[in-house]
Coordinates of C-alpha atoms in Angstrom, one line a residue:
X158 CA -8.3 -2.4 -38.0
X159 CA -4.7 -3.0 -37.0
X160 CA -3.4 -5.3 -34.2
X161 CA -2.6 -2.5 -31.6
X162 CA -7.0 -1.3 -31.9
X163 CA -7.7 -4.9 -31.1
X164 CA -5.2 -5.3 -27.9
X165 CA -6.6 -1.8 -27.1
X166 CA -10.7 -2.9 -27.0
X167 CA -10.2 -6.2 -26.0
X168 CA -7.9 -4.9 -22.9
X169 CA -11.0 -2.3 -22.1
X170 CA -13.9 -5.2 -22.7
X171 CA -12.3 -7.3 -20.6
X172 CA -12.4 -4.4 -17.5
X173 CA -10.1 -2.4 -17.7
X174 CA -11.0 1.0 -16.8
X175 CA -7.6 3.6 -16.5
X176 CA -4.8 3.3 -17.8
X177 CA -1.9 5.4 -16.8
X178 CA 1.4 6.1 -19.4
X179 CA 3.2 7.8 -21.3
X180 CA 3.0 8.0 -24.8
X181 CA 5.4 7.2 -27.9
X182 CA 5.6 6.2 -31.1
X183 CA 5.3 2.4 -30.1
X184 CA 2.3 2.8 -27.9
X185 CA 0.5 5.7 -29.5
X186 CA -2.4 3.9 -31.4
X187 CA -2.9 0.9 -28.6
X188 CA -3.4 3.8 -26.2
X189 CA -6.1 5.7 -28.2
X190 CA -8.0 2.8 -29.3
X191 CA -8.4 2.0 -25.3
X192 CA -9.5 5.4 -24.7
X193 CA -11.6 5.2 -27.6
X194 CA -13.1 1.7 -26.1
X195 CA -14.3 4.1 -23.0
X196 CA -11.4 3.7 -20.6
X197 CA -9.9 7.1 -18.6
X198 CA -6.2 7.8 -19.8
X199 CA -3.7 9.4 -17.3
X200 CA -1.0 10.9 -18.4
X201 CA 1.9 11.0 -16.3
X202 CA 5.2 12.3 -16.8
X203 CA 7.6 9.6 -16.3
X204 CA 7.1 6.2 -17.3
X205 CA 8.1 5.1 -13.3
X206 CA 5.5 7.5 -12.0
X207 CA 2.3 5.6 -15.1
X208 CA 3.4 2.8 -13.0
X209 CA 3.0 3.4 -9.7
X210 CA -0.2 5.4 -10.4
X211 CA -1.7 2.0 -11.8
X212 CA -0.5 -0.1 -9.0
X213 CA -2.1 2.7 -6.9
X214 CA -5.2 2.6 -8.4
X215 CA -5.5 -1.4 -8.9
X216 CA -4.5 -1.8 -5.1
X217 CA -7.1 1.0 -3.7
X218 CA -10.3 0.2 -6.5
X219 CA -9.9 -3.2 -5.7
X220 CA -10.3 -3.6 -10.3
X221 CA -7.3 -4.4 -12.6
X222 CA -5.6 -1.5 -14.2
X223 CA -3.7 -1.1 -17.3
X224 CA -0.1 0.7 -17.8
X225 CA 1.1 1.8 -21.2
X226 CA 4.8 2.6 -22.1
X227 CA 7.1 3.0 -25.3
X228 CA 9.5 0.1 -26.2
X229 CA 12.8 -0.6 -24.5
X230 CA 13.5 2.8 -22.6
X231 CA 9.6 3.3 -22.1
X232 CA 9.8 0.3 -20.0
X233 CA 13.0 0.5 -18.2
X234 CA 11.9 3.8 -16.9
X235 CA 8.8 2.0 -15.6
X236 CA 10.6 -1.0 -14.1
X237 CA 10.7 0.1 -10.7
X238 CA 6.9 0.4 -10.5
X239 CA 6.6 -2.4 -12.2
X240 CA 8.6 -4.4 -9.5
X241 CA 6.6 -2.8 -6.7
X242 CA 3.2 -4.1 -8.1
X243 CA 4.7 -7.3 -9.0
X244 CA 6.1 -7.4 -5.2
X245 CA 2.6 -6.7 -4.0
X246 CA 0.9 -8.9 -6.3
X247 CA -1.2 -6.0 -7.7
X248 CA -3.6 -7.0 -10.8
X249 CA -1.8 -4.9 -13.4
X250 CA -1.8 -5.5 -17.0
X251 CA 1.6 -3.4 -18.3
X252 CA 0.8 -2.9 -22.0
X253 CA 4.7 -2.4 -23.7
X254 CA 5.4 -2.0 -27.2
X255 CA 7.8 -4.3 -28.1
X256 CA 11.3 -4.0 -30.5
X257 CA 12.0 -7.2 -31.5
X258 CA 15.1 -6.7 -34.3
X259 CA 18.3 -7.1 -32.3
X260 CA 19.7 -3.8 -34.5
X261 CA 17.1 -1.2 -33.2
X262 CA 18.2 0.9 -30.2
X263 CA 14.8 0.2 -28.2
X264 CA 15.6 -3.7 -28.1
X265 CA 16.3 -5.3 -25.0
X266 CA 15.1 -8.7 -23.7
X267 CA 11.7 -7.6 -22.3
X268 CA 10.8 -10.8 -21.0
X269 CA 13.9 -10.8 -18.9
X270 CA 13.2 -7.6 -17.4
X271 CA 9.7 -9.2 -16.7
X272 CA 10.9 -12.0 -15.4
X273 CA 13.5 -10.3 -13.0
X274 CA 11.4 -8.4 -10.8
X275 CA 8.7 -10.9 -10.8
X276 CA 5.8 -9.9 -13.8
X277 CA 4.6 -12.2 -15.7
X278 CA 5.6 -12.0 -19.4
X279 CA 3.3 -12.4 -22.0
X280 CA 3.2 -11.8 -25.6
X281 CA 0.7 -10.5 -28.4
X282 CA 0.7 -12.9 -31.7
X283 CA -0.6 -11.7 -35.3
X284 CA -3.5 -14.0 -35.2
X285 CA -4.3 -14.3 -31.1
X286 CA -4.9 -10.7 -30.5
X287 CA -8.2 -10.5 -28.7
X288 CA -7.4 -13.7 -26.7
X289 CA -3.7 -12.6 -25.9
X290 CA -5.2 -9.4 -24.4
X291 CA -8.2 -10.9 -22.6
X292 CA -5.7 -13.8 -21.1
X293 CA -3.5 -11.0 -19.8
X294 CA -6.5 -9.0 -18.0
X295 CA -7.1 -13.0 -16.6
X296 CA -4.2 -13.5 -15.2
X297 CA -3.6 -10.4 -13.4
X298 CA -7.0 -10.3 -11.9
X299 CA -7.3 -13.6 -11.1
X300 CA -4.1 -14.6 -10.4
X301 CA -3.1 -11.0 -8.6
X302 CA -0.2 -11.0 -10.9
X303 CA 1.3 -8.3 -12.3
X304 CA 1.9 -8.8 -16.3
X305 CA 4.0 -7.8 -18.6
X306 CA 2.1 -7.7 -22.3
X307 CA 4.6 -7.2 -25.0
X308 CA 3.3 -6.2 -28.3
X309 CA 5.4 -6.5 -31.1
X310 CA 6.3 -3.4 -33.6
X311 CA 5.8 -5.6 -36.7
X312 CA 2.7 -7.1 -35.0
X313 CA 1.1 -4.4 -33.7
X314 CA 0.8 -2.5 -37.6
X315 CA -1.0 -5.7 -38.8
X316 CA -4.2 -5.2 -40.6
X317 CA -6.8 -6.9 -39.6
X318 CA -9.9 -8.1 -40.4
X319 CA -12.8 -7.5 -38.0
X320 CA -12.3 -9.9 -34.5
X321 CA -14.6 -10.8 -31.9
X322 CA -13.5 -10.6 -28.5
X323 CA -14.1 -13.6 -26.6
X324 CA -15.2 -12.9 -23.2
X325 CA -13.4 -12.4 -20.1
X326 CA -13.2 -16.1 -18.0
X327 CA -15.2 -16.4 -14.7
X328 CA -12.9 -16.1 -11.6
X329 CA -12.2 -19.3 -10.3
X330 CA -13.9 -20.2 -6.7
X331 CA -11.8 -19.3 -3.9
X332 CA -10.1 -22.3 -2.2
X333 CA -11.7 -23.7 0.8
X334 CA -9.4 -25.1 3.4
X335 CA -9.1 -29.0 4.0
X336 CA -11.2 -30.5 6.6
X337 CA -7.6 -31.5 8.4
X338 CA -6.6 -28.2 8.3
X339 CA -9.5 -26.3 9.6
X340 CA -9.7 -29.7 11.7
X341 CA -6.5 -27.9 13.1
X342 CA -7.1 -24.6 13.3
X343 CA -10.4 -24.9 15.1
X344 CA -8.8 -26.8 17.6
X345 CA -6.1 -24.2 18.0
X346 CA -8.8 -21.3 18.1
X347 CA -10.8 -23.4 21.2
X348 CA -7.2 -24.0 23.1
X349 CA -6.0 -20.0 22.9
X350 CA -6.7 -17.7 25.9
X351 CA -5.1 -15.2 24.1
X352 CA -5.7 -14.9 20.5
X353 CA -4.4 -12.4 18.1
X354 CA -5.2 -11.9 14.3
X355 CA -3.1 -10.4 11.9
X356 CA -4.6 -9.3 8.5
X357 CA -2.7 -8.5 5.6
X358 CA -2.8 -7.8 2.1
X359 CA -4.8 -11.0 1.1
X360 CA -7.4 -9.8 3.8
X361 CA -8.3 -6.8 2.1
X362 CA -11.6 -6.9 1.3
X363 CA -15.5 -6.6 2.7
X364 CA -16.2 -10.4 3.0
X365 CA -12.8 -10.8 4.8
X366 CA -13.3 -8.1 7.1
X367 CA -16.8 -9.5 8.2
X368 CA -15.8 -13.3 8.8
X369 CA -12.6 -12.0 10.6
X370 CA -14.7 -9.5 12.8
X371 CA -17.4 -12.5 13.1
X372 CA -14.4 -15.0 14.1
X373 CA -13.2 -12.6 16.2
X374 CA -16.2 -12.3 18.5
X375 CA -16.8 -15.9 18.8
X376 CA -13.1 -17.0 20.1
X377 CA -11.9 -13.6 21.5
X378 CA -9.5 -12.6 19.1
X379 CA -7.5 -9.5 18.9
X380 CA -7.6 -7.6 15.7
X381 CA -4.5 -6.3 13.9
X382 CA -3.3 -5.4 10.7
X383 CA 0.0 -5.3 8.6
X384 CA 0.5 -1.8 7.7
X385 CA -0.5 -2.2 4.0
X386 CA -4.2 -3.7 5.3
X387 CA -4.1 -0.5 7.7
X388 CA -7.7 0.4 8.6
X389 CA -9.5 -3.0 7.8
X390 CA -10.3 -2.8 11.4
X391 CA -11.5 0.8 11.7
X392 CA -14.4 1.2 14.1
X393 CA -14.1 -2.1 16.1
X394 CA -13.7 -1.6 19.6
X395 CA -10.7 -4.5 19.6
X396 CA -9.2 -3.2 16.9
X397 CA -5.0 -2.6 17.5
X398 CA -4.1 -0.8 14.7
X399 CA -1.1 -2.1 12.9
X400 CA 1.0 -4.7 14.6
X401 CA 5.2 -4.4 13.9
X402 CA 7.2 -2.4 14.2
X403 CA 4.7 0.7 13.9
X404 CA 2.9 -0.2 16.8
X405 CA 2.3 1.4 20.3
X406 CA 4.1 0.1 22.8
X407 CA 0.8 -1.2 24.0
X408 CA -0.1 -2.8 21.2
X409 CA 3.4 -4.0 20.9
X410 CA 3.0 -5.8 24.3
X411 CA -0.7 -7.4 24.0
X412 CA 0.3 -8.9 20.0
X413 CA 4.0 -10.2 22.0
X414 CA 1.3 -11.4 25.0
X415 CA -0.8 -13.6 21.8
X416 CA -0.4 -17.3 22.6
X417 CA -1.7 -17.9 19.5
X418 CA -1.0 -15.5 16.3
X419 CA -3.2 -16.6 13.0
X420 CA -1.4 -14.5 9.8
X421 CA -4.3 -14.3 7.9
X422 CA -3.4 -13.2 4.3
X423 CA 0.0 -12.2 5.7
X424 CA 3.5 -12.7 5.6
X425 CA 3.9 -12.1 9.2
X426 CA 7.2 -11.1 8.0
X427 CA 9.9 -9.3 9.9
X428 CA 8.4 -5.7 9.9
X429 CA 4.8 -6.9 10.9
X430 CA 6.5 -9.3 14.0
X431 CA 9.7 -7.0 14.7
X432 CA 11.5 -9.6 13.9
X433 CA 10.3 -12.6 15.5
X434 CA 10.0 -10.8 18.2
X435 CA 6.1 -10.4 18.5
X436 CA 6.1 -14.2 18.8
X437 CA 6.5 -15.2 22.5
X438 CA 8.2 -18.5 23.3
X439 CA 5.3 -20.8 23.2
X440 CA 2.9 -19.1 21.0
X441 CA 0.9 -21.2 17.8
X442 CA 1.5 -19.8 14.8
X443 CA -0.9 -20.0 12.1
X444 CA -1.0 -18.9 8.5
X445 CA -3.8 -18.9 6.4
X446 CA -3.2 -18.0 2.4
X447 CA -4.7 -19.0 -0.7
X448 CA -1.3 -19.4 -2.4
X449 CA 1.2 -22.4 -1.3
X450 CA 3.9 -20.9 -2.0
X451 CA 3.3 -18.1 0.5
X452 CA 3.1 -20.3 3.4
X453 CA 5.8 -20.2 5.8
X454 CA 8.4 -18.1 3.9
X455 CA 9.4 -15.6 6.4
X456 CA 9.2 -17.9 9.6
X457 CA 8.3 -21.8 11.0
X458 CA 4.9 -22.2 11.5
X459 CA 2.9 -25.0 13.6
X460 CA 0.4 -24.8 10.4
X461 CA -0.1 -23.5 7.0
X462 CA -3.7 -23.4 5.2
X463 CA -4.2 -22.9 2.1
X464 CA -7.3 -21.4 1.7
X465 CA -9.3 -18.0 1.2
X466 CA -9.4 -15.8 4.0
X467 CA -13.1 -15.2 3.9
X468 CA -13.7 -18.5 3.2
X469 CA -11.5 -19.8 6.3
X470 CA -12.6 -17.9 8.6
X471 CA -16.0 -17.9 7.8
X472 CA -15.9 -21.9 8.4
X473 CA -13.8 -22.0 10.9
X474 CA -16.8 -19.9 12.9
X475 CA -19.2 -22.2 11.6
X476 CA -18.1 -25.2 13.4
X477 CA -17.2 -23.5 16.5
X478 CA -20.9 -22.5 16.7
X479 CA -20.8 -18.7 16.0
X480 CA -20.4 -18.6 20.0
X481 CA -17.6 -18.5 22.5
X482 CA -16.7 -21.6 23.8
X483 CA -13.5 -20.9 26.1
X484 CA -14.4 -22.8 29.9
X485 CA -13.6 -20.4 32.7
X486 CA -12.0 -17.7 30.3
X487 CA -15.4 -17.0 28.5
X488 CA -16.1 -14.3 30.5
X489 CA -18.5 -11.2 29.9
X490 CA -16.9 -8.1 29.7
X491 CA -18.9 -4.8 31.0
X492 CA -21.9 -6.5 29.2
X493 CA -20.4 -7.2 26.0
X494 CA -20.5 -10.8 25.7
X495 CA -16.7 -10.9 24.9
X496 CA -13.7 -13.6 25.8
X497 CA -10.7 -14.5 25.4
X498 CA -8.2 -11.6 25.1
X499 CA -11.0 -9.5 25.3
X500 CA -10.8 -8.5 28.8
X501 CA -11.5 -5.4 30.8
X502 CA -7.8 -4.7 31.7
X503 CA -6.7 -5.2 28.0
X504 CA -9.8 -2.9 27.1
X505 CA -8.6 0.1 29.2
X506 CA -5.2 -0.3 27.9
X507 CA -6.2 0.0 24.7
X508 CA -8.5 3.3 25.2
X509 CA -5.5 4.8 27.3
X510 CA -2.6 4.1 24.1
X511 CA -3.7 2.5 21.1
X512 CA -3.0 5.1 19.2
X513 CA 0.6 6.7 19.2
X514 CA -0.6 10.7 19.5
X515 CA -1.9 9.1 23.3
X516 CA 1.5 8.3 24.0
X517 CA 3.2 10.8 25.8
X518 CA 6.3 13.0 24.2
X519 CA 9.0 15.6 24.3
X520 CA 8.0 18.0 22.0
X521 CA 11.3 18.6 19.9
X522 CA 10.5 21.5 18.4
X523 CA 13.3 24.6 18.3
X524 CA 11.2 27.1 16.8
X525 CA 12.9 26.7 13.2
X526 CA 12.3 23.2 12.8
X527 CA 8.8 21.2 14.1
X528 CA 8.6 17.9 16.1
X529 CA 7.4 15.8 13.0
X530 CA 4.7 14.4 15.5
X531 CA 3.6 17.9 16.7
X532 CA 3.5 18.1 12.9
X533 CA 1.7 15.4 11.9
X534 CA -1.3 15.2 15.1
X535 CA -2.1 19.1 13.9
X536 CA -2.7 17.8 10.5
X537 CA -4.5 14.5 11.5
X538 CA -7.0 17.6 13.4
X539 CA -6.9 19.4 10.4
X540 CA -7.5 17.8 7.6
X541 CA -11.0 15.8 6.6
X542 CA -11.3 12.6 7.9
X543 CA -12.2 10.9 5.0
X544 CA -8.9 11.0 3.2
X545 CA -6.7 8.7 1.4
X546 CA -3.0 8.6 2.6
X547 CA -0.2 7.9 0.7
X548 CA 3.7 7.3 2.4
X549 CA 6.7 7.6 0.2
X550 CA 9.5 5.3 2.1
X551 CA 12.0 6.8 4.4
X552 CA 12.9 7.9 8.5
X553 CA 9.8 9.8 8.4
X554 CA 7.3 7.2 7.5
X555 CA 5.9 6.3 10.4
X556 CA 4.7 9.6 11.5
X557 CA 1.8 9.7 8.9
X558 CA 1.3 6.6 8.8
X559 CA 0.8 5.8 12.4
X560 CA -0.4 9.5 13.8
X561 CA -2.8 9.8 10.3
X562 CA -6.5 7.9 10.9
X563 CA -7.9 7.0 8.5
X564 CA -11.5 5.7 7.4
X565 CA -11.0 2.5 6.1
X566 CA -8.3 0.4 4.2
X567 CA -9.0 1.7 1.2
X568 CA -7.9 4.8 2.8
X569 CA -4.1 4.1 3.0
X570 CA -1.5 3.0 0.2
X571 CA 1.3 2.2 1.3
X572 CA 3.6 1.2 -1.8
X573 CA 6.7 -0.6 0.5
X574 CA 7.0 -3.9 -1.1
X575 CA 10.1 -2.9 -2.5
X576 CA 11.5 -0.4 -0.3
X577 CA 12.2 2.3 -3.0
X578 CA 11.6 6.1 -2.6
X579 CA 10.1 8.6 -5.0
X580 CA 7.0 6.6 -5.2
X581 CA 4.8 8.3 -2.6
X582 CA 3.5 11.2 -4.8
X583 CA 2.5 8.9 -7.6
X584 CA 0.7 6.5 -5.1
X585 CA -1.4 9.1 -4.0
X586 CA -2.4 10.5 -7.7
X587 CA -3.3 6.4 -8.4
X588 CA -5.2 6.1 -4.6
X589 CA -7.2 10.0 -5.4
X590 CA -8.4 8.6 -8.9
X591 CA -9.6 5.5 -7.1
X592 CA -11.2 7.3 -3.9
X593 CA -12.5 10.4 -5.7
X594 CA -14.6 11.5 -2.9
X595 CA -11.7 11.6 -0.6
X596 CA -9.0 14.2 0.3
X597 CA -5.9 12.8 -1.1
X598 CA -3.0 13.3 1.1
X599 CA 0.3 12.5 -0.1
X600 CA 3.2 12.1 2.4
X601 CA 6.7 12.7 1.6
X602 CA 10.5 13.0 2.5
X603 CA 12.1 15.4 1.2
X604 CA 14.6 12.8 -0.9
X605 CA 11.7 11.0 -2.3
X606 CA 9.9 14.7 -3.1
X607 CA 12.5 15.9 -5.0
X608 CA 13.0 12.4 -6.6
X609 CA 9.1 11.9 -8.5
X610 CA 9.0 15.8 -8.6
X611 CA 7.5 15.7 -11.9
X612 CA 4.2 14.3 -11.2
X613 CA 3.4 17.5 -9.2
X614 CA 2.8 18.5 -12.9
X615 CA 0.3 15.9 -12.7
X616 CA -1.4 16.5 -9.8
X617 CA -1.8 20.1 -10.7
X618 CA -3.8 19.3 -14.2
X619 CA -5.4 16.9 -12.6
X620 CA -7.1 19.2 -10.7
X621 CA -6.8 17.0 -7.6
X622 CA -7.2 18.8 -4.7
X623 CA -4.3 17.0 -3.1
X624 CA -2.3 17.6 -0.1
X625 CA 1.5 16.9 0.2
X626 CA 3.3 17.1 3.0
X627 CA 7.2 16.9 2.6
X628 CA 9.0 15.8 5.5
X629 CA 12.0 18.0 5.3
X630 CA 15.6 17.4 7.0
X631 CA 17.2 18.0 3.9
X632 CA 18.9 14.2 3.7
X633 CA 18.3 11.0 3.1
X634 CA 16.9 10.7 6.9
X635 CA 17.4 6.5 7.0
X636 CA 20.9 7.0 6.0
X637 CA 21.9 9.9 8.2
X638 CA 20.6 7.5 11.4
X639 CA 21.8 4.2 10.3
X640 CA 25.3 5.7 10.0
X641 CA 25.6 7.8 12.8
X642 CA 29.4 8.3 13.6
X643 CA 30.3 8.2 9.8
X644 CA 30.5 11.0 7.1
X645 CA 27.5 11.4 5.9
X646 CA 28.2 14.4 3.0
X647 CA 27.0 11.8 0.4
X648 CA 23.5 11.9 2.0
X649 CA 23.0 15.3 3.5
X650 CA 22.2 18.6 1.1
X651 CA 21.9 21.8 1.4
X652 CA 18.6 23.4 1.8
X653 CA 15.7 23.8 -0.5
X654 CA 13.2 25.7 -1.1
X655 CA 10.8 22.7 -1.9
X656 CA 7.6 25.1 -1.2
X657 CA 8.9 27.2 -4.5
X658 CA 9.1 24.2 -6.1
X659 CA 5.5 23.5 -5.9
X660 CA 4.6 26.7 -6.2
X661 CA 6.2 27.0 -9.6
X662 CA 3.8 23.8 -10.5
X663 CA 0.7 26.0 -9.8
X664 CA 0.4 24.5 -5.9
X665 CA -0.6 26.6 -2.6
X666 CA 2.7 26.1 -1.0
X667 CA 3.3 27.0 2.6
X668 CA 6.8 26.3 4.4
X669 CA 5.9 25.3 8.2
X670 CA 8.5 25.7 11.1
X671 CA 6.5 25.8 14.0
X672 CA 2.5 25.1 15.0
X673 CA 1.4 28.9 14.2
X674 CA 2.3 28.4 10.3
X675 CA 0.1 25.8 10.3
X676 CA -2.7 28.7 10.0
X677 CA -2.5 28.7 6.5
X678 CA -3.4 24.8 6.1
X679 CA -6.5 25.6 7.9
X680 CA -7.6 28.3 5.7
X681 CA -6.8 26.2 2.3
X682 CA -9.0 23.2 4.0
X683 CA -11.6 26.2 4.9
X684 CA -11.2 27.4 1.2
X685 CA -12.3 26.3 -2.0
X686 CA -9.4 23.7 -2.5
X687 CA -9.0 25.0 -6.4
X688 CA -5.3 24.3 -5.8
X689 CA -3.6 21.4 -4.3
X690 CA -1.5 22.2 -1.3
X691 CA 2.3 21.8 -0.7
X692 CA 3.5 21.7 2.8
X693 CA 7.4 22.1 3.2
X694 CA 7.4 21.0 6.7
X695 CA 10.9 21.7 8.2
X696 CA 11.2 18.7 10.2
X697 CA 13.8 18.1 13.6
X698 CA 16.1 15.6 12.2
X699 CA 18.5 14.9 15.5
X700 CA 17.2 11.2 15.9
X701 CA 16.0 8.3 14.1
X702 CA 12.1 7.9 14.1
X703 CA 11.0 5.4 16.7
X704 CA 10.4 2.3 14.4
X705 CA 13.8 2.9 12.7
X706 CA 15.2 3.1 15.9
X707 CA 13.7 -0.6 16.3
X708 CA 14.5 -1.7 13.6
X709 CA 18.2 -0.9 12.7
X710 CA 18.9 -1.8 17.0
X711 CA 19.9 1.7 17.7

């Protein structure tokens, strides 16, 4: 048995389940003796797309996934990716074959590339095979790191005898907070009149999503969401959706109204608090994360905890007596037992424009180009609701993510940790593979469309039943509105024909300009779904989406 079997099994003993790539020389024989071990190989084809499909998958299962690539230009295709799930602290174990003579063409310092966008770099030695492999799956999944396993040419070809695995290390118990600190918080939580929580990434999970609800009910809380934890809330009747820059105006106004905002698992960074300003003059601010470091990063806070979400919360209730204990502002509300910010006023607010397609518009649609919001409520009628989404970055974003429902969080990915387009598409193949009982929807500009065009090839022999929706104003959208006034002929293009394009992949493409094309989406959701669907969607591009707007102050 060589070296590269033994990296192979042990990775797939120690949980590893799918593994995306694309296969060389270098990685050839690691890569069949995983899927010899059991685990699903996906094939993509470009190293940045393997990538992204494993950070996909990782992110939406919830389980570490693997990611094999060729030495040296295997890997800088995938760097990208790589920097995205090492961003997001996705549990991601990037297998790379490794060139390690200064002479060869494929050698480049792999560590440093590691290193530089955040991974973790670790290496396979001739006689620590097993355990090198096993420690990598550890420290991804426990640590939610992103790693970087290098495995020598001249290692990797090693005979070996046969080697026992050792098994994978327990998870370590999630930190609990210090009695000061929940001392703190509780105290904080009995003050508020108007709480607000703010889940993020870190809150991603069953047991956080019950102690939160549970800690809602008790003190009255609010209940919102970064974009990426989209959905946690889905189905609680104080749920506001995503709080930032994303956000209904109402929902805008009751998070700014908070005078007291608890991050929990989140950044509250400046796209989940528009820039500070979410945070009224006055307001307690709270983070709770189990990683130090995190803690006050992105703004001053009156108090940092370290400690599990779940675990938090799930305390913090437990001395506050699982009841609301608020004076004259624990008040019943039309029967419910609520307090706090959970009021009748901010109840019918919420019913009347939580959700953006409430919020009255101008439809700008000119009969060759369609109102990407008349676009995107159509499809949030048309399609299944139990779907997982997928954005790609860009002007359009907003739009599916904020007019799209979806079930739950594992029904969004949104792959924004480092701002790059062209990763949409390869999200959603990673999310469908995780969520196969869903209706994968991938939504796209028509910049990043063009840009990871090659995994349609994917999708297609995947026989994912995938819907993509490109965004089309033929630009860079972002660009076009953040330098208005300027020439823009380096990031506006002609027109194309993006429905050929995924036709000639073997799609059911349909170009939409107006409401009444959007007939033939009905019938392929109506239809057998044997194909995936392309929908060139020729969007009005004469101002900046709503959030953009916000953001870039115009």
């Amino acid at each position: 048995m060589r070296v590269a079997e033994v990296v192979g099994r042990a990775l797939v003993r120690s949980g590893v389940d799918h593994v995306f790539g694309v296969v060389g020389s270098g990685n050839f024989r690691t890569t069949n003796a995983m899927i010899d071990a059991g685990a699903r190989f996906v094939a993509a084809r470009h190293e940045g797309g393997a990538a992204t499909m494993g950070d996909a998958y990782a992110r939406t299962a919830g389980s570490v996934a693997a990611v094999s690539v060729h030495q040296g230009c295997g890997l800088t295709n995938a760097m990208t990716g790589i920097a995205e799930a090492a961003k997001s602290r996705t549990p991601l174990v990037v297998l790379a074959a490794e060139a390690t003579a200064p002479t060869s063409n494929f050698h480049v310092d792999q560590d440093a590339l590691a290193r530089a966008v955040g991974a973790v770099p670790m290496r396979v030695g001739a006689g620590t095979a097993a355990a090198d492999a096993v420690a990598a799956v550890a420290t991804a999944l426990h640590g939610r790191r992103t790693v970087l396993l290098n495995l020598p040419l001249d290692v990797a070809d090693l005979e070996v005898g046969d080697v026992e695995i050792p098994p994978l290390p327990a998870a370590p118990d999630p930190p609990a907070p210090s009695a000061a600190d929940l001392e703190r918080l509780v105290a904080a939580l009995r003050a508020a009149e108007r709480p607000v929580f703010v889940a993020g990434r870190g809150a991603r999970s069953a047991a956080a999503r019950e102690a939160l609800t549970a800690l809602g009910e008790t003190c009255g809380a609010l209940l919102a969401t970064s974009a990426v934890a989209k959905g946690l809330f889905r189905g609680e009747d104080w749920d506001l959706d995503v709080s930032g820059g994303f956000s209904s105006p109402v929902v805008a106004e009751l998070v700014a109204g908070a005078d007291l905002l608890i991050g929990w698992g989140c950044a509250l960074n400046m796209w989940t608090m528009r820039h500070g300003r979410l945070i009224a003059d006055g307001a307690t601010v709270i983070q709770v994360d189990d990683t130090t470091e995190a803690l006050g990063v992105h703004r001053l806070l009156d108090l940092g905890v370290v400690g599990d979400v779940a675990v938090t919360a799930t305390a913090a209730r437990a001395v506050l007596g699982g009841a609301p204990d608020r004076g004259t502002a624990a008040a019943n509300v039309e029967g419910h037992g609520t307090a706090g910010y959970r009021t009748s006023d901010v109840r019918a607010r919420l019913s009347a424009g939580r959700r953006w397609r409430d919020v009255t518009f101008e439809d700008r649609s000119t009969g060759d180009r369609i109102d990407p919001r008349t676009l995107t409520i159509a499809l949030d009628d048309l399609l299944p609701a139990e779907r997982v989404v997928a954005v790609d970055s860009g002007n359009f974003m907003g739009y599916p993510s904020m007019f799209l429902r979806v079930p739950d969080e594992r029904g969004f990915c949104f792959t924004q940790a480092f701002q790059s387009i062209g990763l949409g598409l390869s999200s959603a193949i990673g999310a469908a593979l995780a969520e196969p009982d869903r209706l994968p929807v991938a939504a796209l500009g028509d910049g990043g469309a063009l840009m990871g065009a090659a995994e349609l090839d994917t999708v297609r022999r995947l026989g994912l039943p995938m819907v993509v929706v490109v965004y089309n104003d033929d630009a860079y959208g972002a660009e076009v509105h953040h330098f208005a006034g300027e020439p823009l002929g380096p990031v506006t293009f002609p027109p194309t024909d993006v429905a050929a394009v995924g036709a000639g992949y073997g799609f059911d493409a349909v170009t939409v300009r107006g409401p009444a094309d959007l007939g033939a989406v009905a019938a392929w959701v109506a239809g057998p779904r044997d194909r995936p669907l392309l929908i060139d969607a020729r969007v009005v591009a004469d101002e900046p989406a709503w959030w953009l707007a916000e953001a870039f102050g115009h």
